[in-house]
Amino acid sequence: MTKDELRLRLEFYQDLGIKTIYVRPRTNNQPPITNNQPPITNSQPPTTNNPPPTTVSLPAIEPAQDSLLTILTDIGDCKRCRLHEARHKIVFGSGNEQSRLVFVGEGPGADEDQQGLPFVGRAGQLLTQMIEGTAAKEGIPINRSDVYICNVVKCRPPENRTPQPDEMEICGQFLYRQLQAIRPKAICVLGGTAAKALLGKEGVTRLRGKWDQWRDIQVMVTYHPSYLLRPYNQNAKKEAWEDLKKVLHYVYD
């Protein structure tokens, strides 16, 4: 098993809530089987004085003293999946690195790919209006620069298609490390792809407006701003604003 495979396996265990594993001690009391020596077949099991299995705490998935700078350095000129082939810039994230609130989207679009920053196109402008407009109406003194914003995948998928599962899995390790390094009070998940990546659940309409949890951090799912830009989604806009009000009051009250 490679280092990356082991990391993914341990991460899977942690997401299931498993905190320890059991290690069975190796024994050397039976002779090895060779071509010239048949295996022991006596009906009585050999007597042993083997110690009981050892309980071992699962190590942290994230390196000790992890930081956003360390994570960005580890990403490097990433070519771990096919998304690197057409990208211009890696879009890591932006905002307050000690923020109590993190927004997680799907992936970069064309504008983000050119500038290397998340949510700077039309959807990003709407997200800025949502954050700052809602905060102002609710009497919460924050701007977009006070929160942290990132995506599940760091490179633009061709033609803005939905990231494939393997792409999300490969890039997801860096998203998880970002969230663990920042340790926000809450995460606002934008759209179904991000909800699937963090919660393993699908259906934004069903998930939105309710608190969930990623590890021990509270999560609120809402609509992606690009969905809200469509003229026939006015009801969804109202619902997204209500979701954001819940998040802002939870984090900043």
Short mmCIF file of C-alpha atoms in Angstrom, two decimals:
data_model
loop_
_atom_site.label_atom_id
_atom_site.label_comp_id
_atom_site.label_asym_id
_atom_site.label_seq_id
_atom_site.Cartn_x
_atom_site.Cartn_y
_atom_site.Cartn_z
CA MET A 1 0.00 0.00 0.00
CA THR A 2 1.41 3.37 -1.00
CA LYS A 3 1.54 6.42 1.26
CA ASP A 4 -1.36 8.08 -0.60
CA GLU A 5 -3.46 4.90 -0.44
CA LEU A 6 -2.81 4.62 3.30
CA ARG A 7 -3.79 8.28 3.82
CA LEU A 8 -7.09 7.73 1.97
CA ARG A 9 -7.80 4.56 3.97
CA LEU A 10 -7.17 6.29 7.30
CA GLU A 11 -9.25 9.27 6.21
CA PHE A 12 -12.11 6.89 5.37
CA TYR A 13 -11.87 5.36 8.85
CA GLN A 14 -11.89 8.78 10.51
CA ASP A 15 -14.96 9.88 8.57
CA LEU A 16 -16.71 6.75 9.87
CA GLY A 17 -15.91 7.89 13.40
CA ILE A 18 -13.26 5.23 14.03
CA LYS A 19 -10.56 6.61 16.31
CA THR A 20 -8.46 3.50 17.02
CA ILE A 21 -7.33 0.37 15.21
CA TYR A 22 -6.15 -2.97 16.55
CA VAL A 23 -2.75 -4.34 15.59
CA ARG A 24 -2.32 -8.11 15.89
CA PRO A 25 1.19 -8.98 17.07
CA ARG A 26 3.23 -11.20 14.77
CA THR A 27 4.20 -14.63 16.06
CA ASN A 28 7.19 -16.73 15.18
CA ASN A 29 6.29 -19.95 17.01
CA GLN A 30 5.33 -21.88 13.84
CA PRO A 31 8.06 -22.98 11.47
CA PRO A 32 7.84 -21.55 7.95
CA ILE A 33 6.33 -23.70 5.24
CA THR A 34 8.81 -24.82 2.59
CA ASN A 35 8.57 -27.05 -0.47
CA ASN A 36 10.23 -29.85 1.44
CA GLN A 37 8.25 -29.50 4.65
CA PRO A 38 4.45 -29.94 4.75
CA PRO A 39 2.45 -27.61 6.96
CA ILE A 40 1.60 -28.64 10.50
CA THR A 41 -1.79 -30.36 10.43
CA ASN A 42 -2.17 -31.68 13.98
CA SER A 43 -5.62 -31.07 15.45
CA GLN A 44 -4.27 -29.52 18.64
CA PRO A 45 -3.42 -25.84 18.25
CA PRO A 46 0.07 -24.94 19.40
CA THR A 47 0.34 -23.39 22.79
CA THR A 48 1.47 -19.79 22.74
CA ASN A 49 2.06 -17.00 25.15
CA ASN A 50 1.21 -14.32 22.63
CA PRO A 51 0.30 -10.88 24.00
CA PRO A 52 -3.20 -9.56 23.29
CA PRO A 53 -3.77 -7.29 20.29
CA THR A 54 -2.44 -3.79 20.75
CA THR A 55 -4.75 -0.77 20.57
CA VAL A 56 -3.29 2.00 18.42
CA SER A 57 -4.80 5.45 17.97
CA LEU A 58 -5.21 6.48 14.37
CA PRO A 59 -2.71 9.18 13.43
CA ALA A 60 -3.97 12.52 12.20
CA ILE A 61 -4.49 12.66 8.45
CA GLU A 62 -3.07 16.17 8.35
CA PRO A 63 0.63 16.70 9.09
CA ALA A 64 1.47 18.17 12.48
CA GLN A 65 1.59 21.98 12.50
CA ASP A 66 -0.08 22.10 9.09
CA SER A 67 -0.62 25.54 7.55
CA LEU A 68 -2.09 26.96 4.37
CA LEU A 69 1.40 27.82 3.17
CA THR A 70 2.56 24.25 3.75
CA ILE A 71 -0.47 22.90 1.88
CA LEU A 72 0.10 25.25 -1.06
CA THR A 73 3.76 24.19 -1.16
CA ASP A 74 2.73 20.52 -1.15
CA ILE A 75 0.37 21.13 -4.06
CA GLY A 76 3.21 22.64 -6.07
CA ASP A 77 2.81 22.50 -9.84
CA CYS A 78 0.21 19.79 -9.37
CA LYS A 79 -0.21 17.16 -12.08
CA ARG A 80 -1.92 14.53 -9.96
CA CYS A 81 -5.04 14.37 -12.15
CA ARG A 82 -6.13 15.27 -15.67
CA LEU A 83 -7.43 18.71 -14.70
CA HIS A 84 -3.91 20.17 -14.88
CA GLU A 85 -3.79 19.65 -18.63
CA ALA A 86 -5.84 22.73 -19.60
CA ARG A 87 -5.47 24.97 -16.56
CA HIS A 88 -3.77 28.35 -16.53
CA LYS A 89 -3.50 28.81 -12.77
CA ILE A 90 -4.12 26.75 -9.66
CA VAL A 91 -6.89 28.39 -7.61
CA PHE A 92 -6.00 27.64 -4.00
CA GLY A 93 -8.23 30.00 -1.99
CA SER A 94 -8.43 33.55 -0.70
CA GLY A 95 -9.50 35.57 2.30
CA ASN A 96 -8.84 35.63 6.01
CA GLU A 97 -6.72 32.59 6.87
CA GLN A 98 -7.95 32.72 10.47
CA SER A 99 -11.59 33.20 9.54
CA ARG A 100 -14.34 31.66 11.63
CA LEU A 101 -16.33 31.04 8.42
CA VAL A 102 -15.26 29.21 5.24
CA PHE A 103 -17.20 28.99 1.98
CA VAL A 104 -16.54 25.93 -0.20
CA GLY A 105 -17.55 25.84 -3.86
CA GLU A 106 -17.16 23.32 -6.67
CA GLY A 107 -14.23 24.48 -8.80
CA PRO A 108 -12.78 27.42 -10.71
CA GLY A 109 -14.42 28.89 -13.80
CA ALA A 110 -12.80 30.76 -16.67
CA ASP A 111 -12.26 34.02 -14.76
CA GLU A 112 -10.89 32.21 -11.73
CA ASP A 113 -8.56 30.15 -13.94
CA GLN A 114 -7.10 33.33 -15.42
CA GLN A 115 -6.71 35.23 -12.15
CA GLY A 116 -5.86 32.37 -9.79
CA LEU A 117 -8.53 33.50 -7.30
CA PRO A 118 -11.84 31.83 -6.36
CA PHE A 119 -15.24 33.36 -7.12
CA VAL A 120 -14.22 36.43 -9.13
CA GLY A 121 -16.60 35.99 -12.08
CA ARG A 122 -20.34 36.68 -12.15
CA ALA A 123 -21.04 34.01 -9.54
CA GLY A 124 -18.30 35.45 -7.35
CA GLN A 125 -19.73 38.95 -7.61
CA LEU A 126 -23.09 37.60 -6.50
CA LEU A 127 -21.44 35.75 -3.60
CA THR A 128 -19.80 39.00 -2.51
CA GLN A 129 -23.18 40.75 -2.60
CA MET A 130 -24.74 37.92 -0.61
CA ILE A 131 -22.08 38.03 2.11
CA GLU A 132 -21.76 41.79 2.45
CA GLY A 133 -25.43 42.64 1.81
CA THR A 134 -26.76 40.07 4.26
CA ALA A 135 -24.18 41.01 6.89
CA ALA A 136 -25.07 44.72 6.58
CA LYS A 137 -28.81 44.05 6.89
CA GLU A 138 -28.24 41.84 9.93
CA GLY A 139 -25.91 44.30 11.62
CA ILE A 140 -22.86 42.04 11.35
CA PRO A 141 -19.71 44.06 10.56
CA ILE A 142 -17.91 41.81 8.06
CA ASN A 143 -16.89 41.99 4.41
CA ARG A 144 -15.96 39.27 1.96
CA SER A 145 -12.29 39.71 2.90
CA ASP A 146 -13.14 38.63 6.47
CA VAL A 147 -14.11 35.09 5.40
CA TYR A 148 -12.15 32.40 3.58
CA ILE A 149 -13.27 31.03 0.21
CA CYS A 150 -12.01 27.93 -1.62
CA ASN A 151 -13.17 25.09 -3.87
CA VAL A 152 -13.19 21.31 -3.88
CA VAL A 153 -10.92 21.15 -6.96
CA LYS A 154 -8.19 23.68 -7.55
CA CYS A 155 -8.04 23.52 -11.37
CA ARG A 156 -10.78 24.46 -13.83
CA PRO A 157 -12.62 21.43 -15.28
CA PRO A 158 -12.88 21.64 -19.10
CA GLU A 159 -15.96 23.59 -20.24
CA ASN A 160 -16.87 24.01 -16.57
CA ARG A 161 -18.04 20.42 -16.34
CA THR A 162 -18.67 18.79 -12.97
CA PRO A 163 -15.46 17.36 -11.47
CA GLN A 164 -15.14 13.58 -11.76
CA PRO A 165 -15.06 11.48 -8.56
CA ASP A 166 -11.35 10.68 -8.88
CA GLU A 167 -10.53 14.36 -9.41
CA MET A 168 -12.52 15.29 -6.31
CA GLU A 169 -10.83 12.55 -4.30
CA ILE A 170 -7.32 13.59 -5.30
CA CYS A 171 -7.90 17.31 -4.75
CA GLY A 172 -10.13 16.73 -1.73
CA GLN A 173 -7.15 15.85 0.45
CA PHE A 174 -5.94 19.44 0.09
CA LEU A 175 -9.39 20.88 0.80
CA TYR A 176 -9.62 18.78 3.98
CA ARG A 177 -6.20 20.03 5.07
CA GLN A 178 -7.25 23.63 4.39
CA LEU A 179 -10.31 23.23 6.59
CA GLN A 180 -8.35 21.54 9.35
CA ALA A 181 -5.65 24.20 9.25
CA ILE A 182 -8.18 27.06 9.46
CA ARG A 183 -10.50 25.31 11.94
CA PRO A 184 -13.50 27.60 11.30
CA LYS A 185 -16.59 27.62 13.46
CA ALA A 186 -18.74 26.85 10.41
CA ILE A 187 -18.50 25.91 6.74
CA CYS A 188 -21.00 27.16 4.15
CA VAL A 189 -21.15 24.64 1.31
CA LEU A 190 -22.12 26.06 -2.08
CA GLY A 191 -23.87 23.57 -4.34
CA GLY A 192 -24.24 19.85 -4.74
CA THR A 193 -20.68 18.97 -5.73
CA ALA A 194 -19.22 20.53 -2.60
CA ALA A 195 -21.93 18.89 -0.47
CA LYS A 196 -21.03 15.52 -1.96
CA ALA A 197 -17.33 16.09 -1.31
CA LEU A 198 -17.72 17.09 2.35
CA LEU A 199 -20.83 15.26 3.50
CA GLY A 200 -21.12 12.35 1.06
CA LYS A 201 -24.73 13.37 0.49
CA GLU A 202 -26.63 14.58 -2.57
CA GLY A 203 -29.61 16.86 -3.16
CA VAL A 204 -29.14 20.53 -2.32
CA THR A 205 -32.88 21.16 -2.04
CA ARG A 206 -33.13 18.43 0.59
CA LEU A 207 -29.93 19.37 2.45
CA ARG A 208 -30.09 23.16 2.47
CA GLY A 209 -31.17 25.17 5.48
CA LYS A 210 -30.25 22.42 7.96
CA TRP A 211 -27.11 22.09 10.03
CA ASP A 212 -24.90 19.12 9.31
CA GLN A 213 -21.36 18.33 10.39
CA TRP A 214 -17.98 17.66 8.80
CA ARG A 215 -15.83 16.07 11.47
CA ASP A 216 -16.60 18.40 14.39
CA ILE A 217 -17.31 21.55 12.34
CA GLN A 218 -20.85 22.74 11.66
CA VAL A 219 -21.87 22.77 7.99
CA MET A 220 -24.67 24.59 6.18
CA VAL A 221 -25.46 23.64 2.58
CA THR A 222 -26.98 26.22 0.24
CA TYR A 223 -27.28 26.89 -3.48
CA HIS A 224 -24.27 27.72 -5.61
CA PRO A 225 -24.30 31.37 -6.76
CA SER A 226 -24.13 30.30 -10.42
CA TYR A 227 -27.47 28.51 -9.93
CA LEU A 228 -28.96 31.65 -8.43
CA LEU A 229 -27.97 33.70 -11.49
CA ARG A 230 -30.57 31.91 -13.58
CA PRO A 231 -33.69 34.11 -13.90
CA TYR A 232 -36.16 31.36 -13.00
CA ASN A 233 -34.59 30.67 -9.60
CA GLN A 234 -35.98 33.60 -7.62
CA ASN A 235 -37.37 31.38 -4.86
CA ALA A 236 -33.97 29.72 -4.51
CA LYS A 237 -32.42 33.16 -4.07
CA LYS A 238 -34.66 33.90 -1.11
CA GLU A 239 -33.84 30.52 0.42
CA ALA A 240 -30.09 31.07 -0.05
CA TRP A 241 -30.31 34.43 1.71
CA GLU A 242 -32.11 32.77 4.63
CA ASP A 243 -29.44 30.08 4.79
CA LEU A 244 -26.72 32.71 4.85
CA LYS A 245 -28.45 34.62 7.65
CA LYS A 246 -28.42 31.46 9.78
CA VAL A 247 -24.72 30.94 9.11
CA LEU A 248 -23.71 34.53 9.86
CA HIS A 249 -25.67 34.69 13.11
CA TYR A 250 -24.32 31.32 14.24
CA VAL A 251 -20.73 32.34 13.59
CA TYR A 252 -20.70 36.00 14.61
CA ASP A 253 -23.38 36.45 17.27
#
